[in-house]
CSV table of C-alpha atoms in Angstrom, one decimal:
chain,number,residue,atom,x,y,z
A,1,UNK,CA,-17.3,-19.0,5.3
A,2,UNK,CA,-16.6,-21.5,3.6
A,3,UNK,CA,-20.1,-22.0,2.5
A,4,UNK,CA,-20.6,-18.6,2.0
A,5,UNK,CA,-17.7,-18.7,-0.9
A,6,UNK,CA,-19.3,-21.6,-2.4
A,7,UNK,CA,-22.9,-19.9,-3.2
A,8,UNK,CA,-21.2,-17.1,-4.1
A,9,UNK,CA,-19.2,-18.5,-6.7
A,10,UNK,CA,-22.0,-19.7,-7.8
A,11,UNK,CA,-22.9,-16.6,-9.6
A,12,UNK,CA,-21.2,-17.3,-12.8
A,13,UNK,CA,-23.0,-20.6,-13.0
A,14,UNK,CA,-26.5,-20.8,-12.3
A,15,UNK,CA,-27.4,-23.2,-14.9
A,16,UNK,CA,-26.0,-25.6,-13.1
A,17,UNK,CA,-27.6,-24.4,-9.6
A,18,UNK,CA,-26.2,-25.8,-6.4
A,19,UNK,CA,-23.9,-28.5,-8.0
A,20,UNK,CA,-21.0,-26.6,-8.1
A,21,UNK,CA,-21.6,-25.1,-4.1
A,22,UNK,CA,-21.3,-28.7,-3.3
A,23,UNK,CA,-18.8,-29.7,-4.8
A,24,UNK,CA,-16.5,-27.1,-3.9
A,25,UNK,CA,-17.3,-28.1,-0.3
A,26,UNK,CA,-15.2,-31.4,-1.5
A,27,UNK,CA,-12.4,-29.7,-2.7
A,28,UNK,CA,-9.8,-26.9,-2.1
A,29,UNK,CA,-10.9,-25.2,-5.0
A,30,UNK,CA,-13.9,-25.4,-6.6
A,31,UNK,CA,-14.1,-26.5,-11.0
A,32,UNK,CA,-15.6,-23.2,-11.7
A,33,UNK,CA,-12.8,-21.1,-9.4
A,34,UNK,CA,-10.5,-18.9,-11.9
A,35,UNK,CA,-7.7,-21.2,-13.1
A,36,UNK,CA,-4.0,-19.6,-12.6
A,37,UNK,CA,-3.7,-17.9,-16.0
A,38,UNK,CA,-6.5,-16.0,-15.3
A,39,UNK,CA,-5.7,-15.3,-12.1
A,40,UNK,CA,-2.3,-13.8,-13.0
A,41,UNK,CA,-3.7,-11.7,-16.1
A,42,UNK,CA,-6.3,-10.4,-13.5
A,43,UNK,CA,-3.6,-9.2,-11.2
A,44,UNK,CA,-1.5,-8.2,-14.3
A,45,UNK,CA,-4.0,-5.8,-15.6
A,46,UNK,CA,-4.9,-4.2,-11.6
A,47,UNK,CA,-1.1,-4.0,-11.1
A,48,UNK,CA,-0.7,-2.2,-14.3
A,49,UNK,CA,-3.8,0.0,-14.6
A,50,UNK,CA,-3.2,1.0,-10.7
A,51,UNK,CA,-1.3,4.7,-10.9
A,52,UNK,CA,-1.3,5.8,-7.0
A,53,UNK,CA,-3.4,3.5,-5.1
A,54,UNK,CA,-4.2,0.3,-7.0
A,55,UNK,CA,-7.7,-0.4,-4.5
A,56,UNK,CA,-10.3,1.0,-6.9
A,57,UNK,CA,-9.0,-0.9,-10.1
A,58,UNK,CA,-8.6,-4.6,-7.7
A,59,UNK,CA,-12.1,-4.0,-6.5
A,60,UNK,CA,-13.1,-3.0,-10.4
A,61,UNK,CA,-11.6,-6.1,-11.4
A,62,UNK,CA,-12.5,-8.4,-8.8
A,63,UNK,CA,-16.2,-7.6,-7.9
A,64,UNK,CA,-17.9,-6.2,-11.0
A,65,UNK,CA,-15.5,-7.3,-13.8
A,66,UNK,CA,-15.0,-10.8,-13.1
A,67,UNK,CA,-17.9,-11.2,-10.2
A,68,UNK,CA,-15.0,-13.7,-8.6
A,69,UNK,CA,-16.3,-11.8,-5.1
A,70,UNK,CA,-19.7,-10.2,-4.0
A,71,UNK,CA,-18.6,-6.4,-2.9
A,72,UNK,CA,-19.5,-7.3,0.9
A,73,UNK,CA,-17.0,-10.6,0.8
A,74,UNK,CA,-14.3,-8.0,-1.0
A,75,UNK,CA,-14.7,-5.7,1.9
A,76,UNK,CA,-14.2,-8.0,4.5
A,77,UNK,CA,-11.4,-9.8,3.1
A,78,UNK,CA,-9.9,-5.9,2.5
A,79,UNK,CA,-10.7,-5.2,6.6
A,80,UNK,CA,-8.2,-7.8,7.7
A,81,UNK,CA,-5.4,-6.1,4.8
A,82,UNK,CA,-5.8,-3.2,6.6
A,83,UNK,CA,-6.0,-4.6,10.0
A,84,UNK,CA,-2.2,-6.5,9.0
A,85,UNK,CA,0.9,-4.5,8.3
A,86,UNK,CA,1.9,-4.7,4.8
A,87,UNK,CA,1.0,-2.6,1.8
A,88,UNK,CA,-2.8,-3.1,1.6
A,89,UNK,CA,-3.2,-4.5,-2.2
A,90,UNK,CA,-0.2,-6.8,-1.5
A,91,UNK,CA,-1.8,-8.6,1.3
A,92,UNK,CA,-5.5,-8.6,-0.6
A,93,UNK,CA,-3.9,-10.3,-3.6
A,94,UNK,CA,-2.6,-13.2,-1.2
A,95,UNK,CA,-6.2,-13.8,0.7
A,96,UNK,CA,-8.0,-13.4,-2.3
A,97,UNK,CA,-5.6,-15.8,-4.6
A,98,UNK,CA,-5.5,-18.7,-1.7
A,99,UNK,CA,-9.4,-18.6,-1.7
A,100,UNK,CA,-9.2,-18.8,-5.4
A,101,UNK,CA,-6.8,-21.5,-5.6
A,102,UNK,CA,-4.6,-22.3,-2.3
A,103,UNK,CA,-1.4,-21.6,-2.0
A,104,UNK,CA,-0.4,-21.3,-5.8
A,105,UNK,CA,-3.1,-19.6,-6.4
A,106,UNK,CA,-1.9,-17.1,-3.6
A,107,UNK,CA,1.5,-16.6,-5.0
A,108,UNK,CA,0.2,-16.2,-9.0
A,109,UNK,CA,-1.2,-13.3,-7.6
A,110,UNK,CA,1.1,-11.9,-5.5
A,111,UNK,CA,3.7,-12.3,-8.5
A,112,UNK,CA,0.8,-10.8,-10.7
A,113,UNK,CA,1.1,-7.8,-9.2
A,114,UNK,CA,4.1,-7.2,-8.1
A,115,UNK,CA,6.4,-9.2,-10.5
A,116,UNK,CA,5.8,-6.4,-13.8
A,117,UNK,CA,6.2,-3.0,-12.0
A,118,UNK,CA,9.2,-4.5,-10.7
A,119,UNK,CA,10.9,-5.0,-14.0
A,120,UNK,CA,9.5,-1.4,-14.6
A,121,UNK,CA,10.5,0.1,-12.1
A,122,UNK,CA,14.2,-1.3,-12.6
A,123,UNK,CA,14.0,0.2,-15.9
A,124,UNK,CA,13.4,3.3,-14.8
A,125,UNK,CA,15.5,3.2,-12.1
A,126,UNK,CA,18.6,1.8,-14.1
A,127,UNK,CA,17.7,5.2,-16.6
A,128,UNK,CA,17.6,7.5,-13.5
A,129,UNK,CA,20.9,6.4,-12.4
A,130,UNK,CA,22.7,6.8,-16.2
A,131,UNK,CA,21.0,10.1,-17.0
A,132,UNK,CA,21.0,11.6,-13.1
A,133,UNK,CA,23.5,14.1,-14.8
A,134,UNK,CA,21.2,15.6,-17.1
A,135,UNK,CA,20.1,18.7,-15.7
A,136,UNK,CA,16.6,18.8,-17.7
A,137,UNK,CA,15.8,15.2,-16.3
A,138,UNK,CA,16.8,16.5,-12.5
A,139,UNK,CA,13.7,19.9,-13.6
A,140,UNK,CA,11.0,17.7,-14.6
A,141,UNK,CA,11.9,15.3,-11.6
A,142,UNK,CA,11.6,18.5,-9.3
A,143,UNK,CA,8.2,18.8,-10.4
A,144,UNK,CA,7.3,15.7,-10.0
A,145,UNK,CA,8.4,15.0,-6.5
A,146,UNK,CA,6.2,18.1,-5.6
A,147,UNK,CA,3.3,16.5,-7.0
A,148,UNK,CA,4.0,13.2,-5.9
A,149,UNK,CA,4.1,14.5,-1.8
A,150,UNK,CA,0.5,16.3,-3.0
A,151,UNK,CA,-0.7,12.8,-4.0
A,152,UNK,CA,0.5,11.5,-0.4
A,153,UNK,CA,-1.5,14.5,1.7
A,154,UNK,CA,-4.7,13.7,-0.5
A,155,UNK,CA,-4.3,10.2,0.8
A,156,UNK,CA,-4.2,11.1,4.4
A,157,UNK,CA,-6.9,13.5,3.9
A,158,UNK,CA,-9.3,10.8,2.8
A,159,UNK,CA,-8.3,8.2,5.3
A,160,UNK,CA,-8.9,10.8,7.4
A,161,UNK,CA,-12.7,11.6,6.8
A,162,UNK,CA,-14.0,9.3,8.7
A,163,UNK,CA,-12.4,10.3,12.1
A,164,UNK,CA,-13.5,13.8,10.4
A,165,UNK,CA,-17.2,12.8,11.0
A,166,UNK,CA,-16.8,11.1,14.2
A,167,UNK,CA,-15.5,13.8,15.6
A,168,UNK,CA,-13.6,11.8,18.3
A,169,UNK,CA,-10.7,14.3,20.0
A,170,UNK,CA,-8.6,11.7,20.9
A,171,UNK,CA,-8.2,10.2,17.2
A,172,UNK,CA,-7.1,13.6,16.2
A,173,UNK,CA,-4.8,13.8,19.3
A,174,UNK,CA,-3.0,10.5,18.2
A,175,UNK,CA,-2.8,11.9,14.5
A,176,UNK,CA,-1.1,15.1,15.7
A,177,UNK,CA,1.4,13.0,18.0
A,178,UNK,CA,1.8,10.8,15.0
A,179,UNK,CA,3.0,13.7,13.0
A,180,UNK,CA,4.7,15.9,14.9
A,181,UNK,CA,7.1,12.8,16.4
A,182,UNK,CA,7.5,11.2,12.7
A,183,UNK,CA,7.1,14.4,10.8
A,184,UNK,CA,8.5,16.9,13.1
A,185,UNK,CA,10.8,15.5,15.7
A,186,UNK,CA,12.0,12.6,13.1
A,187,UNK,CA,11.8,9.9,15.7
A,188,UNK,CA,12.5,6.2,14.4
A,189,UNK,CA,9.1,4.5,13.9
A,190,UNK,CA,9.6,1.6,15.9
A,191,UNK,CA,9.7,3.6,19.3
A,192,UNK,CA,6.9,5.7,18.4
A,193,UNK,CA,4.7,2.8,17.0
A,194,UNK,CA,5.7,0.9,20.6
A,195,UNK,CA,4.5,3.6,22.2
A,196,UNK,CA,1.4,5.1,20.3
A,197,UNK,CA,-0.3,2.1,18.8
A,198,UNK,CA,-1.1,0.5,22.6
A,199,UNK,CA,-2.4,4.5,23.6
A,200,UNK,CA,-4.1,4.7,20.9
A,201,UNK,CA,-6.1,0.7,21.1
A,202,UNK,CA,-6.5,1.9,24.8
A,203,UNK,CA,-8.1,4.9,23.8
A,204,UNK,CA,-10.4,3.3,21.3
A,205,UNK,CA,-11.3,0.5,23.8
A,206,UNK,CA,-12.3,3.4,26.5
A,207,UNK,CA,-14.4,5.2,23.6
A,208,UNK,CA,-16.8,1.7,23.1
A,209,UNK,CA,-16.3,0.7,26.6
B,1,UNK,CA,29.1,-2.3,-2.9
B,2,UNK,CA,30.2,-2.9,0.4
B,3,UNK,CA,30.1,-6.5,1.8
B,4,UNK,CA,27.3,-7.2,3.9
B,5,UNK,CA,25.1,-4.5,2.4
B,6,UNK,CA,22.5,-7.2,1.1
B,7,UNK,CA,22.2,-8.6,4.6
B,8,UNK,CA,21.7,-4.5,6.2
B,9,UNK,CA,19.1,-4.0,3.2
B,10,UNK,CA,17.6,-7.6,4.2
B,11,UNK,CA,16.9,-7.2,7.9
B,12,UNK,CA,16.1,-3.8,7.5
B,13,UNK,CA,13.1,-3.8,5.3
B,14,UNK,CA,11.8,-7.1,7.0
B,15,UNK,CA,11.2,-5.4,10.0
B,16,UNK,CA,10.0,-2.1,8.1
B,17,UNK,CA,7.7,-5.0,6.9
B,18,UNK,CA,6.3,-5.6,9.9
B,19,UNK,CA,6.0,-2.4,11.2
B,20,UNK,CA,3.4,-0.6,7.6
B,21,UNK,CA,0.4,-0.5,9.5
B,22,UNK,CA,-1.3,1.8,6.5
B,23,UNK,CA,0.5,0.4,3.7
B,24,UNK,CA,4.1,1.1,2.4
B,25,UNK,CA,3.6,5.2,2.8
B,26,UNK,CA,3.2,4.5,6.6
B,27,UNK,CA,7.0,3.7,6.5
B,28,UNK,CA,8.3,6.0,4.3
B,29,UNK,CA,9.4,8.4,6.5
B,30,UNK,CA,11.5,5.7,8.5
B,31,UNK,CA,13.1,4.7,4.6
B,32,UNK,CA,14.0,8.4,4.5
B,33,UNK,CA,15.5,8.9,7.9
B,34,UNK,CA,17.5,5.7,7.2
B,35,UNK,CA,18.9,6.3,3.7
B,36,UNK,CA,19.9,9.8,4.1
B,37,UNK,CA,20.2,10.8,7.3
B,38,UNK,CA,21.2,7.6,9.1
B,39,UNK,CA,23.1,5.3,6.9
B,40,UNK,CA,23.7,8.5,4.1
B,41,UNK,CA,22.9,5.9,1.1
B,42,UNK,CA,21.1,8.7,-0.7
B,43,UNK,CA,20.6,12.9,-0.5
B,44,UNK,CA,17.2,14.3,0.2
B,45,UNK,CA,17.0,15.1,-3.1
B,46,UNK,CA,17.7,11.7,-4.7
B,47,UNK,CA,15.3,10.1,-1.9
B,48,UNK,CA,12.6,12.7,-3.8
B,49,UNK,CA,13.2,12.0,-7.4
B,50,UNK,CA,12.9,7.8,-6.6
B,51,UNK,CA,9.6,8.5,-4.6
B,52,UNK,CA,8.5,10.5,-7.7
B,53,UNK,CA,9.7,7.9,-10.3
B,54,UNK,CA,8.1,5.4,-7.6
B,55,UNK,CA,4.9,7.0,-7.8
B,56,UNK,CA,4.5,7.8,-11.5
B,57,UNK,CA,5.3,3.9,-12.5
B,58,UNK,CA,2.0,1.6,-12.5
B,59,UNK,CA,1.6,-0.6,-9.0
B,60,UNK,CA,1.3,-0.7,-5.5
B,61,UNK,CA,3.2,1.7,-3.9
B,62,UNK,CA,6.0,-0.4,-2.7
B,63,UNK,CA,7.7,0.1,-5.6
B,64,UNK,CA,9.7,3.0,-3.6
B,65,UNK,CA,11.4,0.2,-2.0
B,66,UNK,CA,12.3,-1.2,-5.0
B,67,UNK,CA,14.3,2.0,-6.0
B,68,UNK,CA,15.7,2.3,-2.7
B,69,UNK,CA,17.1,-1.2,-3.0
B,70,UNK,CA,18.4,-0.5,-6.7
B,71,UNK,CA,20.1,2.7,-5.4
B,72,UNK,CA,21.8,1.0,-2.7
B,73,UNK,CA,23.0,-2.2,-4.3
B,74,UNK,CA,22.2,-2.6,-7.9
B,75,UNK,CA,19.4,-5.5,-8.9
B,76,UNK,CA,20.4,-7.3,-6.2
B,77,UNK,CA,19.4,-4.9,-3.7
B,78,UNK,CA,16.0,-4.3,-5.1
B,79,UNK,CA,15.2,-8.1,-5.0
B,80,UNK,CA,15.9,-7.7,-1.6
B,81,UNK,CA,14.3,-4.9,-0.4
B,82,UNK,CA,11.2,-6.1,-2.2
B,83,UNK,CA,10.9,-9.3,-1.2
B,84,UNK,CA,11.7,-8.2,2.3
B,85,UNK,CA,8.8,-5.6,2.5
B,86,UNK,CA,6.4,-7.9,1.2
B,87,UNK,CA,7.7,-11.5,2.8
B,88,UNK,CA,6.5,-11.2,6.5
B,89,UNK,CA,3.1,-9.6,5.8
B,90,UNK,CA,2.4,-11.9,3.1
B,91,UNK,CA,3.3,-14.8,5.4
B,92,UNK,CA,0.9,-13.6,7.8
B,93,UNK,CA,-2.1,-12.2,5.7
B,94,UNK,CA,-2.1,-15.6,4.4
B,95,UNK,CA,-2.6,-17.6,7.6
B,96,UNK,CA,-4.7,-15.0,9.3
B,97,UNK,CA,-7.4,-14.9,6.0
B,98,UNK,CA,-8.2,-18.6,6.5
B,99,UNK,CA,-8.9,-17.8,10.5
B,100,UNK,CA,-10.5,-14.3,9.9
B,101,UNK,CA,-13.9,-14.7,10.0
B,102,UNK,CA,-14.4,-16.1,13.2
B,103,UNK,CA,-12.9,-12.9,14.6
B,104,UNK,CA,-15.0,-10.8,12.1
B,105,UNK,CA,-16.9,-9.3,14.9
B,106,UNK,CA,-14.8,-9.2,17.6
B,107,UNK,CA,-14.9,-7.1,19.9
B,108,UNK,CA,-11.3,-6.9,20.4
B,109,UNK,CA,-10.8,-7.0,17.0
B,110,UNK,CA,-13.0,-3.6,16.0
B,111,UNK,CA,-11.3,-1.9,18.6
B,112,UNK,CA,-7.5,-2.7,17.9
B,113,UNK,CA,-8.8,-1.6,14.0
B,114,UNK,CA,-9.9,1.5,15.5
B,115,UNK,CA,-7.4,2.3,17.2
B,116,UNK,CA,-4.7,2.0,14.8
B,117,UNK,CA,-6.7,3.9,12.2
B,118,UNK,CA,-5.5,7.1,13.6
B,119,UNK,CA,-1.9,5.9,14.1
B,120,UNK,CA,-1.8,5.3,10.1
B,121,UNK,CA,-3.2,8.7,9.1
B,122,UNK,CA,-0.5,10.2,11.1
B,123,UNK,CA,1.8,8.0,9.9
B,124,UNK,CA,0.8,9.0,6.4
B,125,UNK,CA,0.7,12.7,7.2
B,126,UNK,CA,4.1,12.5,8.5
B,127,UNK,CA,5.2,11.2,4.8
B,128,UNK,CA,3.9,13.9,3.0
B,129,UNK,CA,5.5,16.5,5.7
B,130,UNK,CA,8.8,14.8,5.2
B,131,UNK,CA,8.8,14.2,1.2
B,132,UNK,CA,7.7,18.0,0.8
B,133,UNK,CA,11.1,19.1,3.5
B,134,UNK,CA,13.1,17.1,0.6
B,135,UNK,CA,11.1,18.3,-2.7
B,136,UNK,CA,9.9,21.8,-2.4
B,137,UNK,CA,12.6,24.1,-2.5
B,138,UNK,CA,10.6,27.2,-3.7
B,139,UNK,CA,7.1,29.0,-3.5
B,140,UNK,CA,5.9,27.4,-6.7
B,141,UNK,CA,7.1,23.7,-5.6
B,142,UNK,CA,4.6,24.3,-2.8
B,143,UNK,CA,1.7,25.6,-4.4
B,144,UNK,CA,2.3,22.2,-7.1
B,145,UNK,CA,2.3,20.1,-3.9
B,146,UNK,CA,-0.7,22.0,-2.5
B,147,UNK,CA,-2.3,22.0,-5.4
B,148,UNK,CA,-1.8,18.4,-7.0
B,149,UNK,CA,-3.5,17.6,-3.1
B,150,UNK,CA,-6.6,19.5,-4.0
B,151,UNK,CA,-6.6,17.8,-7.2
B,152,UNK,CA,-6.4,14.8,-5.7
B,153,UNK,CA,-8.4,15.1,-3.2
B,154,UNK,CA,-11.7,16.7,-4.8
B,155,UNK,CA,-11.4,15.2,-8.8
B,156,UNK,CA,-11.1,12.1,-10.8
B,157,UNK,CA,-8.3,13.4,-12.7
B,158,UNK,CA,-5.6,10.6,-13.8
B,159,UNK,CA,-2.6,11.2,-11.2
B,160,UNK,CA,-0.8,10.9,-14.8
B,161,UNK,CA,-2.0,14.2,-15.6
B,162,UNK,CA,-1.0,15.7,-12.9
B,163,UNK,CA,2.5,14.5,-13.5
B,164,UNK,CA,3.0,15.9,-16.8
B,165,UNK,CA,1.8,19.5,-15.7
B,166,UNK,CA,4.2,19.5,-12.5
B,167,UNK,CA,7.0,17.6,-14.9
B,168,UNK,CA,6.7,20.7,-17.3
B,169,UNK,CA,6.6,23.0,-14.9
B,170,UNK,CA,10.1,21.8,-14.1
B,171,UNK,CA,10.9,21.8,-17.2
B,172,UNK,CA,10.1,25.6,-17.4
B,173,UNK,CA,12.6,26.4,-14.7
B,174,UNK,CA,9.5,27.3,-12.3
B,175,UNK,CA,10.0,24.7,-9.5
């Protein structure tokens, strides 16, 4: 892999052809890797531009912006965010900042992206709780929750076109069971994670067997 | 603030943490059933306006947890919360990207992804079940909900957008 990162890097610099692929084999991180600072405005700018699912504006940034990644090295790194728990975008900026540039360059971007909708969001929520009162503030926040729960189903919906075209019955049995026990019922996660997630590998295992 | 409240909020979200398979909406009906029906930190109704407020800031979409943790216990609480959601898988993500690709093809590896897949969009479906049971009192609340899903299902149309019409439609008395 490691070799792989190197020629890709190389992108940026072909003048210099395979100089800098070998010497980023000597080092953690190679002289034509993003420094810090530009790691963290990168991050900045996906954290800030991302309104409902950051993915398409890290992938924007990353891959065809900056060309830091080729779009088959961002996928894989974004298979094992998923594969993790965690939000997804969280966990990319940490794999894709300590391939950059170790373990600072892991935590500039974690603090990148999370560091500025935090003050944000403290903003807002320091205004929500002073003006909660204000009955035209509690309307328009009505309205918005209802959109923001229609935001959530479109989500589902496209995570969910894949098992769509597979047509595998027992995916959709696990979704139902998922809902209904979570949705329905109002079981605590844990117990029905312990119990789904190993029914569910099982069943996906039997599928390929 | 009660004492000890930092330390409740602490262990809490670090094993929510563990348990987002699917991101930070995966767990949002757990965050729900915890702060107002379990430890009754918030009503279903405030739980709705910080998911909405969470939702219509720029970010990933842990920021709910963030608002949660403000709610509960000031700035304090939402360092907290937030570093507790994203310490653990962060910890992890970060040793497990320098070993990944020599598990890339894994068998055992395709078929744990696949399996969870399904648990996730459940997961997620739940969410959207349980936020709409806090949000939409009337008929028009559901067709904005319905609707804003179509939208964002089918179009490119700035979630933004569909803030503002759904915050006027408040506004207006309608939802």
């Amino acid at each position: 892999m490691r070799k792989a990162a190197g020629l890709r890097r190389l992108q940026p610099h072909r003048k210099w052809g395979y100089v800098s692929a070998m010497t980023d084999h000597a080092s953690d991180s190679a002289p034509d890797a993003p420094t810090l600072s530009q790691l963290f405005l990168a991050f900045l700018a996906i954290s800030l531009s991302g309104f409902g699912g950051t993915l398409p504006w890290a992938y924007r940034m990353v891959v065809e912006k900056r060309r830091w990644m080729s779009a088959a090295e961002f996928s894989e790194v974004f298979s094992l965010c998923q594969f993790l728990p965690g939000a997804n975008v969280v966990n990319f900026s940490v794999v894709f900042g300590s391939r950059m540039r170790g373990v600072r360059g892991a935590l500039v971007c974690l603090f990148g992206l999370v560091g500025p909708p935090f003050g944000i969001v403290l903003v807002l929520g320091a205004l929500y709780a002073r003006f909660a009162d204000v009955e035209a503030l509690g309307r328009v926040l009505a309205g918005m929750a209802a959109a923001a729960c229609g935001l959530i189903a479109a989500t589902a919906a496209k995570l969910a076109e894949p098992l769509i075209r597979s047509r595998a019955v027992w995916g959709w049995g696990i979704v139902l069971a998922a809902v209904l026990a979570i949705g329905l019922v109002g079981w605590p996660l844990p117990w029905v994670l312990l119990g789904l997630a190993p029914l569910s590998i099982a069943l996906a295992w039997w599928e390929r067997r | 603030m009660k004492p000890g409240i930092l330390a409740t909020l602490a262990t809490h979200f670090l094993m929510l943490s563990m348990l987002a398979f699917g991101g930070a909406n995966a767990v949002i009906p757990e965050i729900h059933r915890d702060a107002v029906a379990v430890s009754r930190w918030m009503t279903d109704q405030q739980f709705a306006d910080l998911f909405a407020i969470s939702q219509a800031s720029p970010g990933p979409n842990i920021l709910i947890v963030t608002l949660v943790g403000y709610q509960v216990a000031g700035v304090a609480g939402a360092l907290v919360t937030t570093a507790a959601m994203c310490g653990p898988p962060c910890f992890f993500v970060y040793f497990a990207g320098q070993v990944w690709n020599r598990f890339r093809h894994a068998r055992w590896r395709t078929v744990v992804q696949a399996g969870l897949v399904p648990v996730s969009i459940g997961l997620i479906a739940a969410a959207a079940m349980v936020l709409a049971r806090a949000a939409d009192h009337n008929w028009v609340a559901v067709l904005v909900t319905v609707a804003t899903a179509a939208l964002a299902y089918a179009t490119r149309i700035h979630p933004l957008w569909m803030f503002a019409g759904a915050g006027l439609l408040g506004l207006a008395r309608l939802v």
